[in-house]
Each structure stands twice: as structure tokens, then as C-alpha cells.
Amino acid sequence: RAVAAEAALDAAGTRAQAAAAERDIANAELARQAEAIAPLLPLMRRLGMWPAETLLAVPADPETALRGTLVLRGMARHVALQAAALREAQERAMAASGKAEQEGRILAQARDEAHAAAAEVEAALATARAHRTEAQSQEAATARAATQAAARATDIQGVLERLAEARAKAEAEERARAAREQAEAEARA
């Protein structure tokens, strides 16, 4: 589980970095589009106050008025295209920002899961260490008991040997006494 959590964390980190890079690129494109349209904003403000149709009412020859109207329409189309490109760049930047935020949340969740899995591994290691320590203590106690049992066995064996020697000595003394008594009885008879 810990390995899977680490793999998920790595994958989420990679996706979050990619989303952040995509967001940065989209924001840079948005800034570039905004910079390109910025010089046209004062002109569009003036055109909003005096529409192109008012050029027809200005005292000028018809050819100049028509040329001015055509130039203004071309500029209006150009500005409209740039405004549309700006809106698209803004939408891409917002989508990239949303994706980056979502990947950031996924990364945070993966990080939390990795920390939880690491905590579980640490808990399992602590339990294993405790079991190992307990097993070592039991092993040491068993070794001490075996040593004591071996010492007692040696003592018992020594006692049995002394008893056997004492019995053999007692039997030898008994035979010697019986032989003396028999010799005394024979000597009296």
C-alpha cells in the first residue's frame, strides 16, 4: 500500500507540474493577447462614443467618408478578432488554472495517503520490533533456564555418582565386615 501510495504521489506530482506548466503557458498567452489589444482600447472607446456612421454626417467628400468608414470597419473586425482571441486565451488560462488546482488537490490527497501509508509501515515496524524484542527476551530466558537445567543435571549426575560410590563403598565395607566376621567365626570354631 505504501509503494502504491508513493507511485500515486509521484504520478500526481507529475500531473500537477504539467498542469502548472500549462497554466503558466496559458497565462503568458493571455498576457501577450492583452498586450496586443491594449493599444487599440482607446480607439475603440472613441469609436464607441462616435460610431462609424457619424463619419457620413461629417462634412467631407464622399470618397474620404467612405474610405474612413471602410478603414473603421476593418479595424473593428480586427479588434473583434483580437478580442475573441483574448477571450479564448482567457478561457484556456481559466481552464488550465482549474486543472492545476484540481491536480493540486489530487496531489495533496496523494501526499496524505502516502503519509498515512508510511505511518502504517512505521507502526508495523514498531510492532515487529516489539515482537522481536519479546522473542529475544524469551530466547534469553529459555537459554538461562536451559543453562540452569544443565547445571542441575550435572549436579544430579554428581549426586548420583556420589551415591553410587557411597553404595559401592558401603557394600565393600559390608563384604569386608562379613568376611571379618566369618573369619572370626571360623577362628573361634
mmCIF file of C-alpha atoms in Angstrom:
data_model
loop_
_atom_site.group_PDB
_atom_site.id
_atom_site.type_symbol
_atom_site.label_atom_id
_atom_site.label_comp_id
_atom_site.label_asym_id
_atom_site.label_seq_id
_atom_site.Cartn_x
_atom_site.Cartn_y
_atom_site.Cartn_z
ATOM 1 C CA ARG A 1 0.000 0.000 0.000
ATOM 2 C CA ALA A 2 2.885 2.344 0.823
ATOM 3 C CA VAL A 3 4.543 1.641 -2.534
ATOM 4 C CA ALA A 4 1.259 2.247 -4.366
ATOM 5 C CA ALA A 5 0.769 5.490 -2.433
ATOM 6 C CA GLU A 6 4.281 6.637 -3.344
ATOM 7 C CA ALA A 7 3.641 5.791 -7.012
ATOM 8 C CA ALA A 8 0.331 7.696 -6.898
ATOM 9 C CA LEU A 9 2.115 10.623 -5.245
ATOM 10 C CA ASP A 10 4.765 10.666 -7.966
ATOM 11 C CA ALA A 11 2.128 10.473 -10.720
ATOM 12 C CA ALA A 12 0.040 13.218 -9.099
ATOM 13 C CA GLY A 13 3.153 15.384 -8.724
ATOM 14 C CA THR A 14 3.983 14.930 -12.400
ATOM 15 C CA ARG A 15 0.406 15.770 -13.441
ATOM 16 C CA ALA A 16 0.367 18.800 -11.120
ATOM 17 C CA GLN A 17 3.630 20.065 -12.614
ATOM 18 C CA ALA A 18 2.277 19.565 -16.138
ATOM 19 C CA ALA A 19 -0.952 21.384 -15.231
ATOM 20 C CA ALA A 20 1.024 24.234 -13.648
ATOM 21 C CA ALA A 21 3.197 24.499 -16.766
ATOM 22 C CA GLU A 22 0.071 24.504 -18.953
ATOM 23 C CA ARG A 23 -1.432 27.218 -16.728
ATOM 24 C CA ASP A 24 1.733 29.309 -16.994
ATOM 25 C CA ILE A 25 1.751 28.967 -20.791
ATOM 26 C CA ALA A 26 -1.948 29.917 -20.970
ATOM 27 C CA ASN A 27 -1.368 32.925 -18.696
ATOM 28 C CA ALA A 28 1.588 34.011 -20.823
ATOM 29 C CA GLU A 29 -0.587 33.734 -23.954
ATOM 30 C CA LEU A 30 -3.318 35.727 -22.207
ATOM 31 C CA ALA A 31 -0.811 38.428 -21.264
ATOM 32 C CA ARG A 32 0.514 38.504 -24.850
ATOM 33 C CA GLN A 33 -3.031 38.822 -26.251
ATOM 34 C CA ALA A 34 -3.883 41.549 -23.728
ATOM 35 C CA GLU A 35 -0.692 43.399 -24.629
ATOM 36 C CA ALA A 36 -1.544 43.180 -28.324
ATOM 37 C CA ILE A 37 -5.050 44.586 -27.845
ATOM 38 C CA ALA A 38 -4.081 47.271 -25.305
ATOM 39 C CA PRO A 39 -3.132 49.962 -27.871
ATOM 40 C CA LEU A 40 -6.490 49.576 -29.621
ATOM 41 C CA LEU A 41 -8.597 50.122 -26.498
ATOM 42 C CA PRO A 42 -8.523 53.950 -26.574
ATOM 43 C CA LEU A 43 -9.505 53.876 -30.264
ATOM 44 C CA MET A 44 -12.390 51.530 -29.571
ATOM 45 C CA ARG A 45 -13.530 53.786 -26.730
ATOM 46 C CA ARG A 46 -13.586 56.753 -29.075
ATOM 47 C CA LEU A 47 -15.388 54.750 -31.745
ATOM 48 C CA GLY A 48 -17.949 53.744 -29.145
ATOM 49 C CA MET A 49 -18.595 57.411 -28.463
ATOM 50 C CA TRP A 50 -18.674 58.338 -32.191
ATOM 51 C CA PRO A 51 -19.749 55.359 -34.312
ATOM 52 C CA ALA A 52 -18.507 54.949 -37.887
ATOM 53 C CA GLU A 53 -21.876 56.047 -39.248
ATOM 54 C CA THR A 54 -21.274 59.544 -37.874
ATOM 55 C CA LEU A 55 -18.479 59.925 -40.424
ATOM 56 C CA LEU A 56 -21.160 60.143 -43.047
ATOM 57 C CA ALA A 57 -22.548 63.210 -41.296
ATOM 58 C CA VAL A 58 -19.135 64.914 -41.095
ATOM 59 C CA PRO A 59 -18.664 67.429 -43.884
ATOM 60 C CA ALA A 60 -16.146 65.671 -46.107
ATOM 61 C CA ASP A 61 -16.161 64.495 -49.651
ATOM 62 C CA PRO A 62 -17.980 61.161 -50.093
ATOM 63 C CA GLU A 63 -14.808 59.302 -51.127
ATOM 64 C CA THR A 64 -12.999 60.283 -47.901
ATOM 65 C CA ALA A 65 -16.051 59.445 -45.787
ATOM 66 C CA LEU A 66 -16.365 56.039 -47.488
ATOM 67 C CA ARG A 67 -12.666 55.342 -47.084
ATOM 68 C CA GLY A 68 -12.846 56.271 -43.379
ATOM 69 C CA THR A 69 -15.888 54.040 -42.892
ATOM 70 C CA LEU A 70 -14.161 51.113 -44.606
ATOM 71 C CA VAL A 71 -11.000 51.616 -42.513
ATOM 72 C CA LEU A 72 -13.065 51.770 -39.322
ATOM 73 C CA ARG A 73 -14.962 48.572 -40.252
ATOM 74 C CA GLY A 74 -11.666 46.784 -40.987
ATOM 75 C CA MET A 75 -10.265 47.962 -37.690
ATOM 76 C CA ALA A 76 -13.456 46.926 -35.901
ATOM 77 C CA ARG A 77 -13.163 43.423 -37.439
ATOM 78 C CA HIS A 78 -9.507 43.271 -36.460
ATOM 79 C CA VAL A 79 -10.265 44.374 -32.906
ATOM 80 C CA ALA A 80 -13.183 41.911 -32.719
ATOM 81 C CA LEU A 81 -10.852 39.075 -33.803
ATOM 82 C CA GLN A 82 -8.274 40.104 -31.238
ATOM 83 C CA ALA A 83 -10.952 40.362 -28.547
ATOM 84 C CA ALA A 84 -12.171 36.861 -29.460
ATOM 85 C CA ALA A 85 -8.576 35.562 -29.295
ATOM 86 C CA LEU A 86 -8.201 37.296 -25.934
ATOM 87 C CA ARG A 87 -11.401 35.658 -24.651
ATOM 88 C CA GLU A 88 -10.191 32.243 -25.869
ATOM 89 C CA ALA A 89 -6.808 32.766 -24.203
ATOM 90 C CA GLN A 90 -8.605 33.809 -21.021
ATOM 91 C CA GLU A 91 -10.817 30.685 -21.146
ATOM 92 C CA ARG A 92 -7.769 28.474 -21.719
ATOM 93 C CA ALA A 93 -5.992 30.173 -18.819
ATOM 94 C CA MET A 94 -9.012 29.688 -16.564
ATOM 95 C CA ALA A 95 -9.349 26.019 -17.618
ATOM 96 C CA ALA A 96 -5.624 25.459 -17.056
ATOM 97 C CA SER A 97 -5.846 27.154 -13.655
ATOM 98 C CA GLY A 98 -8.813 24.966 -12.728
ATOM 99 C CA LYS A 99 -6.950 21.866 -13.852
ATOM 100 C CA ALA A 100 -3.862 22.944 -11.905
ATOM 101 C CA GLU A 101 -5.977 23.471 -8.775
ATOM 102 C CA GLN A 102 -7.642 20.065 -9.233
ATOM 103 C CA GLU A 103 -4.266 18.370 -9.717
ATOM 104 C CA GLY A 104 -3.018 20.238 -6.644
ATOM 105 C CA ARG A 105 -5.895 18.802 -4.606
ATOM 106 C CA ILE A 106 -5.191 15.337 -6.004
ATOM 107 C CA LEU A 107 -1.510 15.809 -5.149
ATOM 108 C CA ALA A 108 -2.389 16.850 -1.594
ATOM 109 C CA GLN A 109 -4.667 13.825 -1.242
ATOM 110 C CA ALA A 110 -1.948 11.525 -2.620
ATOM 111 C CA ARG A 111 0.539 13.107 -0.213
ATOM 112 C CA ASP A 112 -1.847 12.475 2.700
ATOM 113 C CA GLU A 113 -2.323 8.853 1.605
ATOM 114 C CA ALA A 114 1.445 8.403 1.287
ATOM 115 C CA HIS A 115 1.939 9.822 4.793
ATOM 116 C CA ALA A 116 -0.786 7.525 6.145
ATOM 117 C CA ALA A 117 0.789 4.510 4.428
ATOM 118 C CA ALA A 118 4.214 5.479 5.771
ATOM 119 C CA ALA A 119 2.706 5.774 9.260
ATOM 120 C CA GLU A 120 1.198 2.296 8.875
ATOM 121 C CA VAL A 121 4.577 0.938 7.795
ATOM 122 C CA GLU A 122 6.225 2.597 10.804
ATOM 123 C CA ALA A 123 3.556 1.149 13.104
ATOM 124 C CA ALA A 124 4.080 -2.312 11.606
ATOM 125 C CA LEU A 125 7.843 -1.932 12.033
ATOM 126 C CA ALA A 126 7.388 -0.853 15.656
ATOM 127 C CA THR A 127 5.162 -3.880 16.278
ATOM 128 C CA ALA A 128 7.706 -6.152 14.595
ATOM 129 C CA ARG A 129 10.489 -4.634 16.702
ATOM 130 C CA ALA A 130 8.439 -5.181 19.854
ATOM 131 C CA HIS A 131 7.788 -8.802 18.862
ATOM 132 C CA ARG A 132 11.474 -9.292 18.066
ATOM 133 C CA THR A 133 12.488 -7.808 21.430
ATOM 134 C CA GLU A 134 9.961 -10.023 23.208
ATOM 135 C CA ALA A 135 11.192 -13.084 21.285
ATOM 136 C CA GLN A 136 14.792 -12.227 22.169
ATOM 137 C CA SER A 137 13.815 -11.859 25.828
ATOM 138 C CA GLN A 138 12.031 -15.214 25.746
ATOM 139 C CA GLU A 139 15.013 -16.777 23.990
ATOM 140 C CA ALA A 140 17.363 -15.408 26.641
ATOM 141 C CA ALA A 141 15.076 -16.677 29.426
ATOM 142 C CA THR A 142 14.907 -20.088 27.754
ATOM 143 C CA ALA A 143 18.707 -20.147 27.419
ATOM 144 C CA ARG A 144 19.090 -19.270 31.120
ATOM 145 C CA ALA A 145 16.607 -21.988 32.061
ATOM 146 C CA ALA A 146 18.455 -24.484 29.858
ATOM 147 C CA THR A 147 21.765 -23.495 31.449
ATOM 148 C CA GLN A 148 20.279 -23.900 34.924
ATOM 149 C CA ALA A 149 18.745 -27.252 33.949
ATOM 150 C CA ALA A 150 22.084 -28.397 32.560
ATOM 151 C CA ALA A 151 23.804 -27.279 35.780
ATOM 152 C CA ARG A 152 21.210 -29.147 37.862
ATOM 153 C CA ALA A 153 21.602 -32.180 35.624
ATOM 154 C CA THR A 154 25.323 -32.028 36.222
ATOM 155 C CA ASP A 155 24.661 -31.670 39.948
ATOM 156 C CA ILE A 156 22.184 -34.582 39.892
ATOM 157 C CA GLN A 157 24.634 -36.657 37.949
ATOM 158 C CA GLY A 158 27.295 -35.806 40.507
ATOM 159 C CA VAL A 159 24.947 -36.717 43.340
ATOM 160 C CA LEU A 160 24.080 -40.000 41.620
ATOM 161 C CA GLU A 161 27.766 -40.755 41.117
ATOM 162 C CA ARG A 162 28.489 -39.967 44.789
ATOM 163 C CA LEU A 163 25.554 -42.168 45.821
ATOM 164 C CA ALA A 164 26.833 -44.962 43.625
ATOM 165 C CA GLU A 165 30.316 -44.529 45.101
ATOM 166 C CA ALA A 166 28.862 -44.442 48.625
ATOM 167 C CA ARG A 167 26.797 -47.568 47.925
ATOM 168 C CA ALA A 168 29.797 -49.320 46.398
ATOM 169 C CA LYS A 169 31.867 -48.278 49.443
ATOM 170 C CA ALA A 170 29.109 -49.374 51.811
ATOM 171 C CA GLU A 171 28.822 -52.723 50.007
ATOM 172 C CA ALA A 172 32.608 -53.118 50.075
ATOM 173 C CA GLU A 173 32.638 -52.325 53.799
ATOM 174 C CA GLU A 174 29.726 -54.723 54.333
ATOM 175 C CA ARG A 175 31.582 -57.516 52.481
ATOM 176 C CA ALA A 176 34.749 -56.720 54.383
ATOM 177 C CA ARG A 177 32.874 -56.852 57.704
ATOM 178 C CA ALA A 178 31.087 -60.033 56.659
ATOM 179 C CA ALA A 179 34.436 -61.553 55.689
ATOM 180 C CA ARG A 180 35.926 -60.499 59.043
ATOM 181 C CA GLU A 181 33.013 -61.894 60.943
ATOM 182 C CA GLN A 182 33.248 -65.130 59.036
ATOM 183 C CA ALA A 183 36.980 -65.225 59.640
ATOM 184 C CA GLU A 184 36.388 -64.563 63.335
ATOM 185 C CA ALA A 185 33.686 -67.200 63.418
ATOM 186 C CA GLU A 186 35.988 -69.688 61.752
ATOM 187 C CA ALA A 187 38.771 -68.741 64.087
ATOM 188 C CA ARG A 188 36.527 -69.412 67.054
ATOM 189 C CA ALA A 189 35.320 -72.635 65.740
#
